[in-house]
Tab-separated table of C-alpha atoms and ligand atoms in Angstrom:
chain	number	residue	atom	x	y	z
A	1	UNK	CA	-114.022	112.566	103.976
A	2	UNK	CA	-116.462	114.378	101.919
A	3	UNK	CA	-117.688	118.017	101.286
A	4	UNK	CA	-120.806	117.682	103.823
A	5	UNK	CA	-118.728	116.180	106.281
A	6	UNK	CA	-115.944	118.906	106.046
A	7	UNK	CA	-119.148	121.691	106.264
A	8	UNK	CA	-120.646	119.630	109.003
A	9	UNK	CA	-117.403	119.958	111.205
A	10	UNK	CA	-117.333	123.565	110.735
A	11	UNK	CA	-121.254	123.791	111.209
A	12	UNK	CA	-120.268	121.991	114.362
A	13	UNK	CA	-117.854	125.181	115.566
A	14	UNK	CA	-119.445	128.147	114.557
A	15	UNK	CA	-123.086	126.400	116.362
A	16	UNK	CA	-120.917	126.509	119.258
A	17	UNK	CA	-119.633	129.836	118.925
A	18	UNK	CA	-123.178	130.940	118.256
A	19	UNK	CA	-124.629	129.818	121.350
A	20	UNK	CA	-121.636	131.254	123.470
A	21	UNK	CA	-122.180	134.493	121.969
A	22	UNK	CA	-125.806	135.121	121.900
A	23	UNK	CA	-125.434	134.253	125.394
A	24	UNK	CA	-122.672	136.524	126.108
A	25	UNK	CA	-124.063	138.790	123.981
A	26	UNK	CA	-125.620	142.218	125.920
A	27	UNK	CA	-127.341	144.366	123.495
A	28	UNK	CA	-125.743	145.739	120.087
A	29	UNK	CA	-124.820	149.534	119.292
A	30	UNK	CA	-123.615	151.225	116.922
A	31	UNK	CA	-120.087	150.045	115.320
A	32	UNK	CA	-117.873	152.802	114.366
A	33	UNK	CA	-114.418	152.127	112.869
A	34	UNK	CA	-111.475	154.685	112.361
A	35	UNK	CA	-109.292	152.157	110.985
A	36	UNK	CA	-109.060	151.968	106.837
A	37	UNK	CA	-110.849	149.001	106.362
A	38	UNK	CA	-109.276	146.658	103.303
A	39	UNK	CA	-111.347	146.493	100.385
A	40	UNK	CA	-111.048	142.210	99.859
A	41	UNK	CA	-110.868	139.527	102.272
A	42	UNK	CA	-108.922	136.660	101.774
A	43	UNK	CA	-105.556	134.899	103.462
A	44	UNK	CA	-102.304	136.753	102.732
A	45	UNK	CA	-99.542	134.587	104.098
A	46	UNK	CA	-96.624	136.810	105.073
A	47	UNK	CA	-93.570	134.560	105.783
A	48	UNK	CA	-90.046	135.748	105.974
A	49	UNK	CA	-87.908	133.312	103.435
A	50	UNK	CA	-85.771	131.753	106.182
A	51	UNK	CA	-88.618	130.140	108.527
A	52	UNK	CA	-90.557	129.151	104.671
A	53	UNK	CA	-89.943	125.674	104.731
A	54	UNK	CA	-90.644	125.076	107.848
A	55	UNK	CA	-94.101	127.021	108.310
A	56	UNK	CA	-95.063	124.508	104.385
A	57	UNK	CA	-94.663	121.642	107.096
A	58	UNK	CA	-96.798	123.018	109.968
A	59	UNK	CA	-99.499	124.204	107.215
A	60	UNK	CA	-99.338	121.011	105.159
A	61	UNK	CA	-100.209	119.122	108.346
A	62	UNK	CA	-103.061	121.437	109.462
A	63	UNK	CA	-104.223	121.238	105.903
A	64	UNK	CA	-103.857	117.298	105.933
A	65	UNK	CA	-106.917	117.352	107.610
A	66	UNK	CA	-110.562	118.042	106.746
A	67	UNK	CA	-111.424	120.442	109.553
A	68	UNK	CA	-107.930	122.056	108.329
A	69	UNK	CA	-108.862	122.344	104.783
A	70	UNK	CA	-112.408	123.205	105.122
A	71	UNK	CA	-111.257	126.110	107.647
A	72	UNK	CA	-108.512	127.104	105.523
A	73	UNK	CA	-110.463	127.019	102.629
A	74	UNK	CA	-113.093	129.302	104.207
A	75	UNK	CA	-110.564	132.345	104.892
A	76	UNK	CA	-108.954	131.855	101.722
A	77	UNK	CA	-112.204	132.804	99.621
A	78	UNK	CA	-113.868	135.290	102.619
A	79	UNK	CA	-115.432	137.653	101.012
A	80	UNK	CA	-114.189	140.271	103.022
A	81	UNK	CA	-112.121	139.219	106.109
A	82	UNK	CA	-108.500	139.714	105.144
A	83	UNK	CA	-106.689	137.065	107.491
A	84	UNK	CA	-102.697	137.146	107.646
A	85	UNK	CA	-100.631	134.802	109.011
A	86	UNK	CA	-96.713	135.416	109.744
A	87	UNK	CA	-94.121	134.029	111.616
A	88	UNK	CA	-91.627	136.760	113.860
A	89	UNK	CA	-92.454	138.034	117.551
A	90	UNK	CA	-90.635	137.697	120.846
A	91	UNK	CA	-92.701	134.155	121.899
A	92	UNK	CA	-91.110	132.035	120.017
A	93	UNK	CA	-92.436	129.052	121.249
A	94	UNK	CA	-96.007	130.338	121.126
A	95	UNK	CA	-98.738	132.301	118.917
A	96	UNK	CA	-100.884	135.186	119.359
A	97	UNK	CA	-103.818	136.559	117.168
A	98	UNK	CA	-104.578	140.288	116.932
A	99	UNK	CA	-104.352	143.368	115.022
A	100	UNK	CA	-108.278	143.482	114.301
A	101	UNK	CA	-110.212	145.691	112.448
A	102	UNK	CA	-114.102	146.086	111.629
A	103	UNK	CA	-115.579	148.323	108.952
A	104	UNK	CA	-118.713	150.569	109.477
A	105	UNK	CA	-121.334	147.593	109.893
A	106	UNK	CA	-119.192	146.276	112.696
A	107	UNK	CA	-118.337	143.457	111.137
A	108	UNK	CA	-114.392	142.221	111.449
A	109	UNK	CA	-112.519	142.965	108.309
A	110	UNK	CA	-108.923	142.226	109.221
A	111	UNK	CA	-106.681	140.348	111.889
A	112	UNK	CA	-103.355	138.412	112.439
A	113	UNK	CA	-101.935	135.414	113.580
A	114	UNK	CA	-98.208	135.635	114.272
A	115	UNK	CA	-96.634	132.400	114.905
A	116	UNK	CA	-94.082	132.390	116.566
A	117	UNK	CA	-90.629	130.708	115.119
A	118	UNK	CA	-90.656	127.462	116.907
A	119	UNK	CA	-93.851	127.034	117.251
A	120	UNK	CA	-92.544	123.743	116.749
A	121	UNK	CA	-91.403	122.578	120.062
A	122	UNK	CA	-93.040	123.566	123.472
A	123	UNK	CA	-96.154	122.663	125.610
A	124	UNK	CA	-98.088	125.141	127.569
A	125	UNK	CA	-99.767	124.976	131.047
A	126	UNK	CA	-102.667	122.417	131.144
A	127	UNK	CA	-104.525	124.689	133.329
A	128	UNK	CA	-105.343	126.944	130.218
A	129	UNK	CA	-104.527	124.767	127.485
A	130	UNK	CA	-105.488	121.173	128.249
A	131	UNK	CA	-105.123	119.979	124.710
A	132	UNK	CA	-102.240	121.499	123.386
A	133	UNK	CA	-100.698	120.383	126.815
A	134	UNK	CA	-101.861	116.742	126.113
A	135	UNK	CA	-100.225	116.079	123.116
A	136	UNK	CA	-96.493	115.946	125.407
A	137	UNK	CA	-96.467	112.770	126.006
A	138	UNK	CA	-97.367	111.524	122.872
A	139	UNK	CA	-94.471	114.038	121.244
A	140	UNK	CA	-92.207	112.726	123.967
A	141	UNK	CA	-92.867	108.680	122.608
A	142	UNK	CA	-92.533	110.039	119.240
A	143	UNK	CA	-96.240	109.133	118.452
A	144	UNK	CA	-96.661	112.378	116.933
A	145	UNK	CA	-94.446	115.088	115.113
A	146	UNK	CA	-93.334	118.830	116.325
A	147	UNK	CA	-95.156	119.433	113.013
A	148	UNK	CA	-98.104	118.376	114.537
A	149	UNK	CA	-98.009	120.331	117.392
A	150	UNK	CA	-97.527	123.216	115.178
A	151	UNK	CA	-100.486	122.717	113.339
A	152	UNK	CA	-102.550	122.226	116.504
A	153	UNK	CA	-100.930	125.734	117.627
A	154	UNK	CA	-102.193	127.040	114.151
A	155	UNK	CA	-106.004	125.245	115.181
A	156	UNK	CA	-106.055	127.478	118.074
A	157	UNK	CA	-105.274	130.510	116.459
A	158	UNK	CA	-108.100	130.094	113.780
A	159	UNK	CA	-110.348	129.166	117.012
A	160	UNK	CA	-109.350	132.588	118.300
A	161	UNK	CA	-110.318	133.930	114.812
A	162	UNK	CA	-113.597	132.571	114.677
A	163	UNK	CA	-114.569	133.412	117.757
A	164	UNK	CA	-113.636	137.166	117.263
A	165	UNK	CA	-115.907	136.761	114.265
A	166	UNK	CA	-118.968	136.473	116.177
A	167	UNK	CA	-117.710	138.730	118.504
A	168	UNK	CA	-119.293	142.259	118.305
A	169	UNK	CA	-116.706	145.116	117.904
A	170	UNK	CA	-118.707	147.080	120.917
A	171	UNK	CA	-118.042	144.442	122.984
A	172	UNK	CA	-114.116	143.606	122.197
A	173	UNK	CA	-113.523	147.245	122.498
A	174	UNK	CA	-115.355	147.665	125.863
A	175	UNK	CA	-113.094	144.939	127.260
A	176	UNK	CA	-110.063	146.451	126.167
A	177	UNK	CA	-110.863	149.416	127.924
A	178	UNK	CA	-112.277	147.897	131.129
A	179	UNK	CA	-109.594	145.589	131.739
A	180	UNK	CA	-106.989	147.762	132.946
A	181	UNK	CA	-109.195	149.909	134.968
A	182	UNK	CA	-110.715	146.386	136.730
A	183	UNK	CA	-106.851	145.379	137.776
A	184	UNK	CA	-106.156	148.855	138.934
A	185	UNK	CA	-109.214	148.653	141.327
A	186	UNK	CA	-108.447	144.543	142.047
A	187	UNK	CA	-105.161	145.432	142.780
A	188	UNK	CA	-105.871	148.615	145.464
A	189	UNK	CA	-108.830	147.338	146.971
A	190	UNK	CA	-107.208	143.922	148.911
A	191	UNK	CA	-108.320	142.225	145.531
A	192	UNK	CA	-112.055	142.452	146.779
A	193	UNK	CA	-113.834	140.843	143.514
A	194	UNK	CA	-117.209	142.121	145.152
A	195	UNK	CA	-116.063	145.263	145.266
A	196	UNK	CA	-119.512	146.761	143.729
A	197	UNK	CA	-117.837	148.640	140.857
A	198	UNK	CA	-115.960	145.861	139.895
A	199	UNK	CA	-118.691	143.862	140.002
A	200	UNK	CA	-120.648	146.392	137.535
A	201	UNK	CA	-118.451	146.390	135.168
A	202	UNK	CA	-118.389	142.543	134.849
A	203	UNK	CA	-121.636	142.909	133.934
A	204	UNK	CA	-120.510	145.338	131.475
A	205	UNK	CA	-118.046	143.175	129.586
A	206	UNK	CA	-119.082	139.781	130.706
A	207	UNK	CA	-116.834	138.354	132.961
A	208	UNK	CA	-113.997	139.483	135.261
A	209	UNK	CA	-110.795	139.726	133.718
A	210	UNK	CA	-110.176	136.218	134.222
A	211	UNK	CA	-113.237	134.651	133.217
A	212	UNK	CA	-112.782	137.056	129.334
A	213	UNK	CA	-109.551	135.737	129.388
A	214	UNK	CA	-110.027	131.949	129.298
A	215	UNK	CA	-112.816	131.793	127.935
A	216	UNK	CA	-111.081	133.598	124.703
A	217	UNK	CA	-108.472	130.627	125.235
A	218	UNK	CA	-111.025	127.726	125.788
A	219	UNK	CA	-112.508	129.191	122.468
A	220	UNK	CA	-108.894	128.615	120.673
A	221	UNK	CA	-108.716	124.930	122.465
A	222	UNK	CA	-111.948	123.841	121.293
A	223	UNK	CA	-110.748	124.311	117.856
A	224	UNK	CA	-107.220	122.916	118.272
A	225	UNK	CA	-109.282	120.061	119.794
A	226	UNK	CA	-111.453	119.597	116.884
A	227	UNK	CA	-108.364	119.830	114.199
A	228	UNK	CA	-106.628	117.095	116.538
A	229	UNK	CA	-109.847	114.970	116.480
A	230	UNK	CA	-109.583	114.729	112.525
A	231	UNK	CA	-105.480	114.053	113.076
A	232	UNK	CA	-105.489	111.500	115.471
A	233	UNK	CA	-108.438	109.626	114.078
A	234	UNK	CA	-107.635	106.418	113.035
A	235	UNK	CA	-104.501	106.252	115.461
A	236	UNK	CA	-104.563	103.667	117.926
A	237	UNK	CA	-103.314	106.269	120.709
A	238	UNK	CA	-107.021	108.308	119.478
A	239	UNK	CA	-108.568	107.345	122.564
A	240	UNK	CA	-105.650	107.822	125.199
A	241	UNK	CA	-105.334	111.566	123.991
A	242	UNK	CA	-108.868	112.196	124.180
A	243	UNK	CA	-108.819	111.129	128.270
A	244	UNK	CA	-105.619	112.911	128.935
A	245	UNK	CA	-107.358	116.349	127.706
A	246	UNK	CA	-110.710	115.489	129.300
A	247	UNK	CA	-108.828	114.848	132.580
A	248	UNK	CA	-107.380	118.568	131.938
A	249	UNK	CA	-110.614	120.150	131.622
A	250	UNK	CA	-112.476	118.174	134.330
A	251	UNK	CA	-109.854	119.472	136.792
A	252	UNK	CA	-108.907	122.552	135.280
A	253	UNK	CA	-111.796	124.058	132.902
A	254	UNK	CA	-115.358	122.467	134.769
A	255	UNK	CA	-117.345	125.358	133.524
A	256	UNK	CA	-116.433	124.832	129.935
A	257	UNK	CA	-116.943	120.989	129.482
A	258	UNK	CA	-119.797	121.072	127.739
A	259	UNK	CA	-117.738	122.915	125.160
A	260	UNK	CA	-115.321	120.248	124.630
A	261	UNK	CA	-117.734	117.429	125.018
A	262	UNK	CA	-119.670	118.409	122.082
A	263	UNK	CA	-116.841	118.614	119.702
A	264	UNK	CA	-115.554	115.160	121.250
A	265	UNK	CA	-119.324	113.673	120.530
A	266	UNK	CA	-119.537	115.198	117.212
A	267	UNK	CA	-121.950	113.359	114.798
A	268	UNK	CA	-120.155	111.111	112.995
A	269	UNK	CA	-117.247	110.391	115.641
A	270	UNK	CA	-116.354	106.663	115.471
A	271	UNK	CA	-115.042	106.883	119.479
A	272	UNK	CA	-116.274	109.472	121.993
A	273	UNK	CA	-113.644	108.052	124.342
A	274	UNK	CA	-115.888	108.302	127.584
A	275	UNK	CA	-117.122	111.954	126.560
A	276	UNK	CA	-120.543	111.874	127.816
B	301	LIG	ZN1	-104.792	131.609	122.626
Protein backbone atom coordinates (compact mmCIF):
# COMPACT_ATOMS: atom_id res chain seq x y z
CA UNK A 1 0.00 0.00 0.00
CA UNK A 2 1.26 3.37 -0.71
CA UNK A 3 2.00 6.71 1.14
CA UNK A 4 -1.54 8.36 0.14
CA UNK A 5 -3.25 5.37 1.04
CA UNK A 6 -1.51 5.05 4.51
CA UNK A 7 -2.43 9.18 4.96
CA UNK A 8 -5.85 8.47 3.61
CA UNK A 9 -6.56 5.82 6.43
CA UNK A 10 -5.48 8.14 9.02
CA UNK A 11 -7.36 11.14 7.24
CA UNK A 12 -10.17 8.65 7.58
CA UNK A 13 -9.79 8.63 11.74
CA UNK A 14 -8.96 11.89 12.75
CA UNK A 15 -12.28 13.17 10.13
CA UNK A 16 -14.08 11.06 12.45
CA UNK A 17 -12.71 12.26 15.54
CA UNK A 18 -13.25 15.75 14.21
CA UNK A 19 -16.81 15.53 13.72
CA UNK A 20 -17.35 13.79 17.21
CA UNK A 21 -15.63 16.53 18.80
CA UNK A 22 -16.83 19.67 17.29
CA UNK A 23 -20.01 18.17 18.13
CA UNK A 24 -19.22 17.39 21.60
CA UNK A 25 -17.42 20.28 21.77
CA UNK A 26 -19.18 23.24 24.24
CA UNK A 27 -17.25 26.36 24.03
CA UNK A 28 -13.31 26.68 24.67
CA UNK A 29 -11.57 28.54 27.74
CA UNK A 30 -8.67 29.16 28.79
CA UNK A 31 -6.08 26.07 29.22
CA UNK A 32 -3.90 26.33 32.14
CA UNK A 33 -1.34 23.60 32.95
CA UNK A 34 0.68 23.10 36.28
CA UNK A 35 2.32 20.13 35.05
CA UNK A 36 6.14 20.63 33.49
CA UNK A 37 5.38 20.19 30.11
CA UNK A 38 8.35 18.12 28.06
CA UNK A 39 10.18 20.13 25.73
CA UNK A 40 10.03 17.30 22.47
CA UNK A 41 7.44 15.00 21.43
CA UNK A 42 8.13 11.82 20.14
CA UNK A 43 7.56 7.86 21.25
CA UNK A 44 9.78 6.73 24.14
CA UNK A 45 9.21 3.03 24.51
CA UNK A 46 9.82 2.05 28.13
CA UNK A 47 9.94 -1.80 28.34
CA UNK A 48 11.31 -3.73 31.22
CA UNK A 49 14.00 -6.39 29.59
CA UNK A 50 12.04 -9.50 30.59
CA UNK A 51 8.55 -8.84 28.70
CA UNK A 52 11.15 -7.27 25.48
CA UNK A 53 10.72 -9.94 23.21
CA UNK A 54 7.52 -10.39 23.53
CA UNK A 55 6.13 -6.65 23.30
CA UNK A 56 8.89 -6.76 19.43
CA UNK A 57 6.08 -9.40 18.48
CA UNK A 58 2.90 -7.47 19.43
CA UNK A 59 4.58 -4.17 17.85
CA UNK A 60 5.96 -5.91 14.76
CA UNK A 61 2.40 -7.06 14.04
CA UNK A 62 0.71 -3.67 14.66
CA UNK A 63 3.47 -2.24 12.56
CA UNK A 64 2.90 -5.02 9.80
CA UNK A 65 0.22 -3.01 8.80
CA UNK A 66 -0.25 0.33 7.03
CA UNK A 67 -2.71 1.96 9.42
CA UNK A 68 0.00 0.59 12.07
CA UNK A 69 2.92 2.15 10.47
CA UNK A 70 1.42 5.29 9.33
CA UNK A 71 0.07 5.78 13.08
CA UNK A 72 3.21 4.76 14.53
CA UNK A 73 5.09 6.72 12.34
CA UNK A 74 3.06 9.84 13.22
CA UNK A 75 3.92 9.73 17.14
CA UNK A 76 7.33 8.82 16.47
CA UNK A 77 8.17 12.26 14.65
CA UNK A 78 5.25 14.51 16.74
CA UNK A 79 6.53 17.49 17.08
CA UNK A 80 5.63 17.82 20.48
CA UNK A 81 3.42 15.01 21.94
CA UNK A 82 5.76 12.79 23.92
CA UNK A 83 3.85 9.31 23.77
CA UNK A 84 5.24 6.33 26.05
CA UNK A 85 4.37 3.04 25.90
CA UNK A 86 5.29 0.34 28.76
CA UNK A 87 4.33 -2.84 29.80
CA UNK A 88 3.71 -3.42 34.05
CA UNK A 89 0.27 -2.70 35.93
CA UNK A 90 -2.10 -4.91 37.88
CA UNK A 91 -4.45 -5.80 34.47
CA UNK A 92 -2.51 -7.97 33.04
CA UNK A 93 -4.65 -9.10 30.52
CA UNK A 94 -5.67 -5.58 29.52
CA UNK A 95 -4.35 -1.87 28.70
CA UNK A 96 -5.07 1.48 29.88
CA UNK A 97 -3.95 4.97 28.52
CA UNK A 98 -3.37 7.95 30.84
CA UNK A 99 -1.01 10.09 32.58
CA UNK A 100 -1.82 13.25 30.27
CA UNK A 101 -0.49 16.45 30.21
CA UNK A 102 -1.15 19.78 28.10
CA UNK A 103 1.11 22.82 28.00
CA UNK A 104 -0.16 26.49 28.19
CA UNK A 105 -2.05 26.50 24.68
CA UNK A 106 -4.02 23.52 25.88
CA UNK A 107 -2.76 21.39 23.64
CA UNK A 108 -1.77 17.59 24.96
CA UNK A 109 1.92 17.26 25.37
CA UNK A 110 2.33 13.91 27.10
CA UNK A 111 0.43 10.53 27.88
CA UNK A 112 0.85 6.71 28.42
CA UNK A 113 -0.17 3.53 27.35
CA UNK A 114 0.65 0.73 29.79
CA UNK A 115 0.11 -2.61 28.43
CA UNK A 116 -0.44 -4.85 30.42
CA UNK A 117 1.89 -8.23 30.48
CA UNK A 118 -0.31 -10.61 28.68
CA UNK A 119 -1.90 -8.54 26.75
CA UNK A 120 -1.53 -11.51 24.79
CA UNK A 121 -4.31 -13.74 25.75
CA UNK A 122 -7.85 -12.54 26.88
CA UNK A 123 -11.14 -11.18 25.30
CA UNK A 124 -13.22 -8.54 26.85
CA UNK A 125 -17.04 -8.05 27.11
CA UNK A 126 -18.68 -7.51 23.64
CA UNK A 127 -20.97 -5.10 25.16
CA UNK A 128 -18.06 -2.46 25.27
CA UNK A 129 -15.65 -3.93 23.05
CA UNK A 130 -17.33 -5.62 20.10
CA UNK A 131 -14.18 -5.97 18.09
CA UNK A 132 -11.62 -6.92 20.31
CA UNK A 133 -14.35 -9.44 21.57
CA UNK A 134 -14.79 -10.74 17.93
CA UNK A 135 -11.56 -11.81 17.20
CA UNK A 136 -12.25 -15.14 19.97
CA UNK A 137 -13.34 -17.28 17.81
CA UNK A 138 -11.05 -16.79 15.22
CA UNK A 139 -8.03 -17.06 18.08
CA UNK A 140 -9.88 -20.11 19.33
CA UNK A 141 -9.60 -21.91 15.41
CA UNK A 142 -6.17 -20.66 15.37
CA UNK A 143 -7.02 -18.30 12.39
CA UNK A 144 -5.23 -15.64 14.05
CA UNK A 145 -2.27 -15.24 16.62
CA UNK A 146 -2.30 -13.94 20.50
CA UNK A 147 0.13 -11.56 18.74
CA UNK A 148 -2.56 -10.30 16.91
CA UNK A 149 -4.78 -9.69 19.50
CA UNK A 150 -2.08 -7.80 21.11
CA UNK A 151 -1.61 -5.54 18.46
CA UNK A 152 -5.36 -4.91 18.14
CA UNK A 153 -5.15 -4.12 22.08
CA UNK A 154 -2.25 -1.68 21.10
CA UNK A 155 -4.94 -0.16 18.06
CA UNK A 156 -7.20 0.74 20.79
CA UNK A 157 -4.91 2.38 22.90
CA UNK A 158 -3.62 4.75 20.07
CA UNK A 159 -7.57 5.23 19.35
CA UNK A 160 -7.76 6.40 22.95
CA UNK A 161 -4.73 8.65 22.15
CA UNK A 162 -6.08 10.27 19.30
CA UNK A 163 -9.10 10.94 20.55
CA UNK A 164 -7.65 12.71 23.70
CA UNK A 165 -5.85 14.74 21.06
CA UNK A 166 -8.80 16.48 19.89
CA UNK A 167 -10.05 16.52 23.14
CA UNK A 168 -9.85 19.98 24.87
CA UNK A 169 -8.01 19.92 28.28
CA UNK A 170 -11.16 22.08 29.80
CA UNK A 171 -13.25 19.52 28.93
CA UNK A 172 -11.19 16.20 30.13
CA UNK A 173 -10.61 17.99 33.31
CA UNK A 174 -14.29 18.99 33.88
CA UNK A 175 -15.17 15.30 33.57
CA UNK A 176 -12.77 14.19 35.94
CA UNK A 177 -14.15 16.33 38.40
CA UNK A 178 -17.87 15.81 37.67
CA UNK A 179 -17.81 12.22 37.61
CA UNK A 180 -17.54 11.41 41.11
CA UNK A 181 -19.84 14.03 42.28
CA UNK A 182 -22.63 12.61 39.45
CA UNK A 183 -22.29 8.87 41.17
CA UNK A 184 -22.47 10.33 44.60
CA UNK A 185 -25.84 12.04 43.68
CA UNK A 186 -26.92 8.72 41.26
CA UNK A 187 -26.19 6.68 43.98
CA UNK A 188 -28.34 8.71 46.99
CA UNK A 189 -31.06 9.83 44.98
CA UNK A 190 -32.80 6.08 44.00
CA UNK A 191 -30.45 6.49 40.86
CA UNK A 192 -32.95 9.20 39.48
CA UNK A 193 -30.94 10.15 36.09
CA UNK A 194 -33.49 13.17 35.84
CA UNK A 195 -32.61 14.28 38.87
CA UNK A 196 -32.26 18.11 37.57
CA UNK A 197 -28.69 18.59 38.83
CA UNK A 198 -27.58 15.61 37.39
CA UNK A 199 -29.06 16.38 34.44
CA UNK A 200 -27.12 19.92 34.38
CA UNK A 201 -24.14 18.72 34.69
CA UNK A 202 -24.50 16.30 31.70
CA UNK A 203 -24.83 19.15 29.88
CA UNK A 204 -21.75 20.31 31.41
CA UNK A 205 -19.47 17.46 30.42
CA UNK A 206 -21.47 15.87 27.71
CA UNK A 207 -22.92 12.85 28.68
CA UNK A 208 -23.74 10.99 31.92
CA UNK A 209 -21.08 9.04 33.27
CA UNK A 210 -21.92 6.26 31.14
CA UNK A 211 -22.44 7.76 27.93
CA UNK A 212 -18.31 9.68 28.55
CA UNK A 213 -17.37 6.41 29.32
CA UNK A 214 -18.13 4.39 26.17
CA UNK A 215 -17.97 6.65 24.04
CA UNK A 216 -14.06 7.11 25.15
CA UNK A 217 -14.07 3.17 24.51
CA UNK A 218 -16.05 3.15 21.14
CA UNK A 219 -13.34 5.82 20.22
CA UNK A 220 -10.44 3.09 21.07
CA UNK A 221 -12.64 0.28 19.05
CA UNK A 222 -12.99 2.25 16.05
CA UNK A 223 -9.33 2.30 15.78
CA UNK A 224 -8.61 -1.31 16.79
CA UNK A 225 -11.28 -1.86 14.08
CA UNK A 226 -9.53 0.04 11.48
CA UNK A 227 -5.88 -1.62 12.33
CA UNK A 228 -7.83 -5.10 12.07
CA UNK A 229 -9.37 -4.01 8.70
CA UNK A 230 -5.71 -3.61 7.20
CA UNK A 231 -4.78 -7.22 9.11
CA UNK A 232 -7.40 -9.29 8.07
CA UNK A 233 -7.58 -7.99 4.54
CA UNK A 234 -6.88 -10.42 2.17
CA UNK A 235 -7.93 -13.34 4.64
CA UNK A 236 -10.65 -15.40 3.56
CA UNK A 237 -12.25 -15.23 7.23
CA UNK A 238 -12.18 -10.92 6.31
CA UNK A 239 -15.74 -10.96 5.89
CA UNK A 240 -16.94 -13.36 8.81
CA UNK A 241 -15.07 -10.99 11.36
CA UNK A 242 -16.48 -7.98 9.99
CA UNK A 243 -20.36 -9.48 10.73
CA UNK A 244 -19.44 -10.88 14.05
CA UNK A 245 -18.39 -7.16 15.25
CA UNK A 246 -21.25 -5.50 13.37
CA UNK A 247 -23.63 -7.95 15.12
CA UNK A 248 -21.85 -6.56 18.48
CA UNK A 249 -22.52 -3.07 17.81
CA UNK A 250 -26.03 -3.44 16.31
CA UNK A 251 -27.04 -5.06 19.62
CA UNK A 252 -24.78 -3.53 21.90
CA UNK A 253 -23.45 0.04 20.59
CA UNK A 254 -26.77 1.35 18.15
CA UNK A 255 -25.89 4.91 18.80
CA UNK A 256 -22.37 4.58 17.57
CA UNK A 257 -22.82 2.62 14.22
CA UNK A 258 -22.31 5.15 12.10
CA UNK A 259 -18.86 5.27 13.65
CA UNK A 260 -17.93 1.87 12.74
CA UNK A 261 -19.68 1.82 9.45
CA UNK A 262 -17.58 4.46 8.06
CA UNK A 263 -14.31 2.92 8.86
CA UNK A 264 -15.83 -0.52 7.52
CA UNK A 265 -16.86 1.50 4.10
CA UNK A 266 -13.66 3.26 3.90
CA UNK A 267 -12.70 4.38 0.32
CA UNK A 268 -10.78 1.95 -1.08
CA UNK A 269 -12.20 -1.19 0.93
CA UNK A 270 -12.36 -4.19 -1.46
CA UNK A 271 -15.47 -5.80 0.90
CA UNK A 272 -17.77 -3.72 3.12
CA UNK A 273 -19.15 -7.04 4.34
CA UNK A 274 -22.91 -5.82 4.51
CA UNK A 275 -21.81 -2.39 6.22
CA UNK A 276 -24.26 -0.12 4.78
ZN1 LIG B 1 -10.14 1.53 26.28
Amino acid sequence: MNASRQAQLLFTFICLLTIATVAAAKGEGTHNSTAAAPIDGGLHENIPPKYQKRYEEWKAEFLSTDIGKAQWDMYSKHPRLLLTITIGGKNSEGAGTGSYKWNDKGELVAATIVLGERLDSGYPSAVYYPVMNALEPFESRQLISGSVLAATKLAHEFGHVMKISSTSQELYQLQVKLVPNYNKIFLSNGYNVNDPRLVEMAEKMGGNPVQIWEDREYWGEANAMLYLKDRVDKEKYHCRLFAKIKRAVEEYAKDYEQRFAEIAKEQGAIYTCGWK
